[in-house]
Every structure is written in structure tokens, then in C-alpha cells.
Amino acid sequence: MKNVKVFIASSAELDEDKLQMDLYFSQKNKGYRKRAICFEQRTWRDFPSYLSEEHLQNRYDDYIRQCDIVIFLFHTRLGQYTLRELQVAFEQVKASGGKRPKIYIYAKRDEHGAALLEKLKQYSEQEYGHFCDCLLYTSDAADDRISV
């Protein structure tokens, strides 16, 4: 069985949307089981928050470096930690010679996120030479844009 590590990054405002992504991967797991592939998706909420010398954010970053897929969800804000995670993922892509992780950037498209959407597009294009997908990702993600 091949395990595909997935990290879903976003601010807490999108917790409901992350649950939808969990459902999405649950469905994908059913279809990929016959191909001996299992998606193991995690968010920052899946990490224990015990006190240690190491910052909790470093644990997220270490996991991101191990991932095959990292998905970024944005809506009304570009949170500093989510942007840091995007930078960590992009640095890992460069370190691996472009092999992993696959990075997907989604912006929730509605009247509340319109201003951020333009800012995100500009940021993504300037920093990474990549535009973000603008979808209602909780329903449109099922169109199989995410691949192994």
C-alpha cells in the first residue's frame, strides 16, 4: 500500500471547508483502495499541542516537507502561518528538484473573499510564478484536479 501524505493548510476560518476536504479524501480512498493507494490527510488540528522546546509550527513545517501533496485554502485573509507553510512547501519543491510536494492553491470565491482573491493572485504570481485556482472548492474539488 502506498501512503500519500497530504497536508491541508488554512486559517481556522475555514475549518468547515477542511472537513469537506476530509470527506473528499475519504471518497478518494474508496476509489484508490483497489490501486493500493491511501491518502493520509492532516491539518494543524491533527497535531498534539503539548508544550516542548520545539515550536508547534516547526512540527507542521516538518510534516509539510514529508508530504506528497499540500493544499492551501484561502478565503478572507492571508494568514502569516499559512503563508509560511506555503513558503516551506515551495522550498521543498525546489529542494526535491520539482518532485514533491504537489502544491494546490485554492481561493474560496464569494462576496466575502473578493478583495483577498486579487491579493492572493498577485502574491502567488509574484512569489511563485503561479496563479491560484479560484473555485468553490468544497464542491468543485471533486472534479479531480488533485492527483497523485
PDB file of C-alpha atoms in Angstrom:
ATOM      1  CA  MET A   1       0.000   0.000   0.000  1.00  0.00           C
ATOM      2  CA  LYS A   2       1.378   3.378  -1.000  1.00  0.00           C
ATOM      3  CA  ASN A   3       0.578   6.107   1.516  1.00  0.00           C
ATOM      4  CA  VAL A   4       0.176   9.586   0.052  1.00  0.00           C
ATOM      5  CA  LYS A   5       0.785  12.234   2.695  1.00  0.00           C
ATOM      6  CA  VAL A   6      -1.431  15.296   2.364  1.00  0.00           C
ATOM      7  CA  PHE A   7      -1.426  18.494   4.415  1.00  0.00           C
ATOM      8  CA  ILE A   8      -4.377  20.881   4.190  1.00  0.00           C
ATOM      9  CA  ALA A   9      -3.349  24.385   5.226  1.00  0.00           C
ATOM     10  CA  SER A  10      -5.677  27.272   6.020  1.00  0.00           C
ATOM     11  CA  SER A  11      -6.694  29.574   8.784  1.00  0.00           C
ATOM     12  CA  ALA A  12      -9.262  28.499  11.374  1.00  0.00           C
ATOM     13  CA  GLU A  13     -11.983  30.402   9.490  1.00  0.00           C
ATOM     14  CA  LEU A  14     -12.100  27.507   7.023  1.00  0.00           C
ATOM     15  CA  ASP A  15     -12.475  24.626   9.476  1.00  0.00           C
ATOM     16  CA  GLU A  16     -15.789  23.594   7.909  1.00  0.00           C
ATOM     17  CA  ASP A  17     -14.167  23.591   4.477  1.00  0.00           C
ATOM     18  CA  LYS A  18     -11.330  21.398   5.766  1.00  0.00           C
ATOM     19  CA  LEU A  19     -13.961  18.919   6.936  1.00  0.00           C
ATOM     20  CA  GLN A  20     -15.287  18.895   3.374  1.00  0.00           C
ATOM     21  CA  MET A  21     -11.768  18.141   2.149  1.00  0.00           C
ATOM     22  CA  ASP A  22     -11.634  15.238   4.621  1.00  0.00           C
ATOM     23  CA  LEU A  23     -14.813  13.893   3.022  1.00  0.00           C
ATOM     24  CA  TYR A  24     -13.289  14.389  -0.418  1.00  0.00           C
ATOM     25  CA  PHE A  25     -10.226  12.313   0.518  1.00  0.00           C
ATOM     26  CA  SER A  26     -12.373   9.703   2.211  1.00  0.00           C
ATOM     27  CA  GLN A  27     -14.156   9.249  -1.109  1.00  0.00           C
ATOM     28  CA  LYS A  28     -10.843   9.188  -2.998  1.00  0.00           C
ATOM     29  CA  ASN A  29      -9.563   6.498  -0.635  1.00  0.00           C
ATOM     30  CA  LYS A  30     -12.507   4.286  -1.544  1.00  0.00           C
ATOM     31  CA  GLY A  31     -11.680   4.599  -5.221  1.00  0.00           C
ATOM     32  CA  TYR A  32      -7.918   4.251  -4.844  1.00  0.00           C
ATOM     33  CA  ARG A  33      -8.013   1.278  -2.463  1.00  0.00           C
ATOM     34  CA  LYS A  34      -8.074  -1.090  -5.449  1.00  0.00           C
ATOM     35  CA  ARG A  35      -4.890   0.586  -6.692  1.00  0.00           C
ATOM     36  CA  ALA A  36      -3.256   0.133  -3.260  1.00  0.00           C
ATOM     37  CA  ILE A  37      -3.081   3.894  -2.613  1.00  0.00           C
ATOM     38  CA  CYS A  38      -4.171   5.540   0.629  1.00  0.00           C
ATOM     39  CA  PHE A  39      -4.395   9.289   1.214  1.00  0.00           C
ATOM     40  CA  GLU A  40      -3.375  10.351   4.728  1.00  0.00           C
ATOM     41  CA  GLN A  41      -4.586  13.918   5.098  1.00  0.00           C
ATOM     42  CA  ARG A  42      -3.778  16.103   8.088  1.00  0.00           C
ATOM     43  CA  THR A  43      -4.365  19.661   9.196  1.00  0.00           C
ATOM     44  CA  TRP A  44      -2.784  21.648  12.007  1.00  0.00           C
ATOM     45  CA  ARG A  45      -5.567  20.382  14.290  1.00  0.00           C
ATOM     46  CA  ASP A  46      -4.264  16.818  13.941  1.00  0.00           C
ATOM     47  CA  PHE A  47      -1.028  17.596  15.759  1.00  0.00           C
ATOM     48  CA  PRO A  48      -0.800  17.323  19.562  1.00  0.00           C
ATOM     49  CA  SER A  49      -0.234  20.722  21.122  1.00  0.00           C
ATOM     50  CA  TYR A  50       1.903  19.657  24.062  1.00  0.00           C
ATOM     51  CA  LEU A  51       4.496  22.073  25.394  1.00  0.00           C
ATOM     52  CA  SER A  52       8.034  21.394  24.234  1.00  0.00           C
ATOM     53  CA  GLU A  53      11.226  23.208  23.355  1.00  0.00           C
ATOM     54  CA  GLU A  54      10.258  22.978  19.709  1.00  0.00           C
ATOM     55  CA  HIS A  55       7.653  25.374  18.350  1.00  0.00           C
ATOM     56  CA  LEU A  56       4.466  23.656  17.230  1.00  0.00           C
ATOM     57  CA  GLN A  57       4.702  25.401  13.853  1.00  0.00           C
ATOM     58  CA  ASN A  58       8.026  23.604  13.288  1.00  0.00           C
ATOM     59  CA  ARG A  59       6.202  20.269  13.571  1.00  0.00           C
ATOM     60  CA  TYR A  60       3.749  21.354  10.867  1.00  0.00           C
ATOM     61  CA  ASP A  61       6.642  22.512   8.701  1.00  0.00           C
ATOM     62  CA  ASP A  62       8.478  19.189   9.143  1.00  0.00           C
ATOM     63  CA  TYR A  63       5.346  17.290   8.122  1.00  0.00           C
ATOM     64  CA  ILE A  64       4.885  19.524   5.067  1.00  0.00           C
ATOM     65  CA  ARG A  65       8.421  18.665   3.970  1.00  0.00           C
ATOM     66  CA  GLN A  66       7.452  14.963   4.016  1.00  0.00           C
ATOM     67  CA  CYS A  67       4.198  15.442   2.108  1.00  0.00           C
ATOM     68  CA  ASP A  68       3.352  14.358  -1.400  1.00  0.00           C
ATOM     69  CA  ILE A  69       0.523  16.911  -1.688  1.00  0.00           C
ATOM     70  CA  VAL A  70      -0.058  20.205   0.131  1.00  0.00           C
ATOM     71  CA  ILE A  71      -3.350  22.037  -0.343  1.00  0.00           C
ATOM     72  CA  PHE A  72      -3.791  25.678   0.594  1.00  0.00           C
ATOM     73  CA  LEU A  73      -7.249  27.093   1.177  1.00  0.00           C
ATOM     74  CA  PHE A  74      -7.783  30.839   1.382  1.00  0.00           C
ATOM     75  CA  HIS A  75     -10.857  32.964   1.883  1.00  0.00           C
ATOM     76  CA  THR A  76     -10.722  36.374   3.589  1.00  0.00           C
ATOM     77  CA  ARG A  77      -7.167  36.509   4.887  1.00  0.00           C
ATOM     78  CA  LEU A  78      -3.600  35.579   4.033  1.00  0.00           C
ATOM     79  CA  GLY A  79      -2.557  34.334   7.460  1.00  0.00           C
ATOM     80  CA  GLN A  80       1.107  34.572   8.373  1.00  0.00           C
ATOM     81  CA  TYR A  81       1.361  30.895   9.312  1.00  0.00           C
ATOM     82  CA  THR A  82      -0.413  29.699   6.185  1.00  0.00           C
ATOM     83  CA  LEU A  83       1.923  31.840   4.076  1.00  0.00           C
ATOM     84  CA  ARG A  84       4.879  30.396   5.974  1.00  0.00           C
ATOM     85  CA  GLU A  85       3.623  26.886   5.223  1.00  0.00           C
ATOM     86  CA  LEU A  86       3.317  27.805   1.553  1.00  0.00           C
ATOM     87  CA  GLN A  87       6.921  29.003   1.580  1.00  0.00           C
ATOM     88  CA  VAL A  88       8.071  25.788   3.312  1.00  0.00           C
ATOM     89  CA  ALA A  89       6.244  23.679   0.728  1.00  0.00           C
ATOM     90  CA  PHE A  90       7.703  25.681  -2.152  1.00  0.00           C
ATOM     91  CA  GLU A  91      11.228  25.404  -0.718  1.00  0.00           C
ATOM     92  CA  GLN A  92      10.709  21.631  -0.511  1.00  0.00           C
ATOM     93  CA  VAL A  93       9.633  21.552  -4.157  1.00  0.00           C
ATOM     94  CA  LYS A  94      12.874  23.298  -5.102  1.00  0.00           C
ATOM     95  CA  ALA A  95      14.956  21.020  -2.833  1.00  0.00           C
ATOM     96  CA  SER A  96      13.413  17.910  -4.423  1.00  0.00           C
ATOM     97  CA  GLY A  97      14.057  19.095  -7.961  1.00  0.00           C
ATOM     98  CA  GLY A  98      10.364  19.774  -8.515  1.00  0.00           C
ATOM     99  CA  LYS A  99       9.227  16.297  -7.488  1.00  0.00           C
ATOM    100  CA  ARG A 100       7.273  16.952  -4.304  1.00  0.00           C
ATOM    101  CA  PRO A 101       5.096  18.096  -2.815  1.00  0.00           C
ATOM    102  CA  LYS A 102       2.488  18.947  -5.390  1.00  0.00           C
ATOM    103  CA  ILE A 103       1.095  22.287  -4.259  1.00  0.00           C
ATOM    104  CA  TYR A 104      -2.508  23.287  -4.873  1.00  0.00           C
ATOM    105  CA  ILE A 105      -3.695  26.801  -4.031  1.00  0.00           C
ATOM    106  CA  TYR A 106      -7.443  27.357  -3.817  1.00  0.00           C
ATOM    107  CA  ALA A 107      -9.348  30.522  -3.015  1.00  0.00           C
ATOM    108  CA  LYS A 108     -12.933  30.383  -1.905  1.00  0.00           C
ATOM    109  CA  ARG A 109     -14.897  32.510  -4.314  1.00  0.00           C
ATOM    110  CA  ASP A 110     -17.708  34.541  -2.769  1.00  0.00           C
ATOM    111  CA  GLU A 111     -18.544  38.147  -1.907  1.00  0.00           C
ATOM    112  CA  HIS A 112     -16.531  37.995   1.341  1.00  0.00           C
ATOM    113  CA  GLY A 113     -13.311  36.841  -0.283  1.00  0.00           C
ATOM    114  CA  ALA A 114     -13.312  39.000  -3.434  1.00  0.00           C
ATOM    115  CA  ALA A 115     -10.730  41.514  -2.187  1.00  0.00           C
ATOM    116  CA  LEU A 116      -8.395  38.808  -0.941  1.00  0.00           C
ATOM    117  CA  LEU A 117      -8.721  36.875  -4.169  1.00  0.00           C
ATOM    118  CA  GLU A 118      -6.990  39.613  -6.163  1.00  0.00           C
ATOM    119  CA  LYS A 119      -4.309  39.977  -3.489  1.00  0.00           C
ATOM    120  CA  LEU A 120      -3.740  36.215  -3.472  1.00  0.00           C
ATOM    121  CA  LYS A 121      -3.494  36.055  -7.253  1.00  0.00           C
ATOM    122  CA  GLN A 122      -0.887  38.815  -7.257  1.00  0.00           C
ATOM    123  CA  TYR A 123       1.071  37.254  -4.388  1.00  0.00           C
ATOM    124  CA  SER A 124       1.015  33.794  -5.951  1.00  0.00           C
ATOM    125  CA  GLU A 125       2.099  35.056  -9.353  1.00  0.00           C
ATOM    126  CA  GLN A 126       4.870  37.266  -7.944  1.00  0.00           C
ATOM    127  CA  GLU A 127       6.291  34.777  -5.456  1.00  0.00           C
ATOM    128  CA  TYR A 128       5.806  31.510  -7.327  1.00  0.00           C
ATOM    129  CA  GLY A 129       5.040  32.350 -10.935  1.00  0.00           C
ATOM    130  CA  HIS A 130       1.750  30.524 -10.498  1.00  0.00           C
ATOM    131  CA  PHE A 131      -1.860  31.596 -10.397  1.00  0.00           C
ATOM    132  CA  CYS A 132      -4.255  30.137  -7.860  1.00  0.00           C
ATOM    133  CA  ASP A 133      -7.369  28.208  -8.765  1.00  0.00           C
ATOM    134  CA  CYS A 134     -10.454  30.132  -7.850  1.00  0.00           C
ATOM    135  CA  LEU A 135     -13.229  27.729  -7.102  1.00  0.00           C
ATOM    136  CA  LEU A 136     -15.918  26.886  -4.714  1.00  0.00           C
ATOM    137  CA  TYR A 137     -13.548  24.132  -3.744  1.00  0.00           C
ATOM    138  CA  THR A 138     -15.813  22.318  -1.306  1.00  0.00           C
ATOM    139  CA  SER A 139     -17.929  21.183  -4.239  1.00  0.00           C
ATOM    140  CA  ASP A 140     -15.651  21.720  -7.229  1.00  0.00           C
ATOM    141  CA  ALA A 141     -12.678  19.833  -5.753  1.00  0.00           C
ATOM    142  CA  ALA A 142     -14.427  16.611  -6.732  1.00  0.00           C
ATOM    143  CA  ASP A 143     -13.620  17.413 -10.349  1.00  0.00           C
ATOM    144  CA  ASP A 144     -10.315  15.579  -9.722  1.00  0.00           C
ATOM    145  CA  ARG A 145      -7.902  18.466 -10.094  1.00  0.00           C
ATOM    146  CA  ILE A 146      -5.925  16.857  -7.272  1.00  0.00           C
ATOM    147  CA  SER A 147      -3.835  13.947  -8.488  1.00  0.00           C
ATOM    148  CA  VAL A 148      -1.270  11.556  -7.072  1.00  0.00           C
TER     149      VAL A 148
END
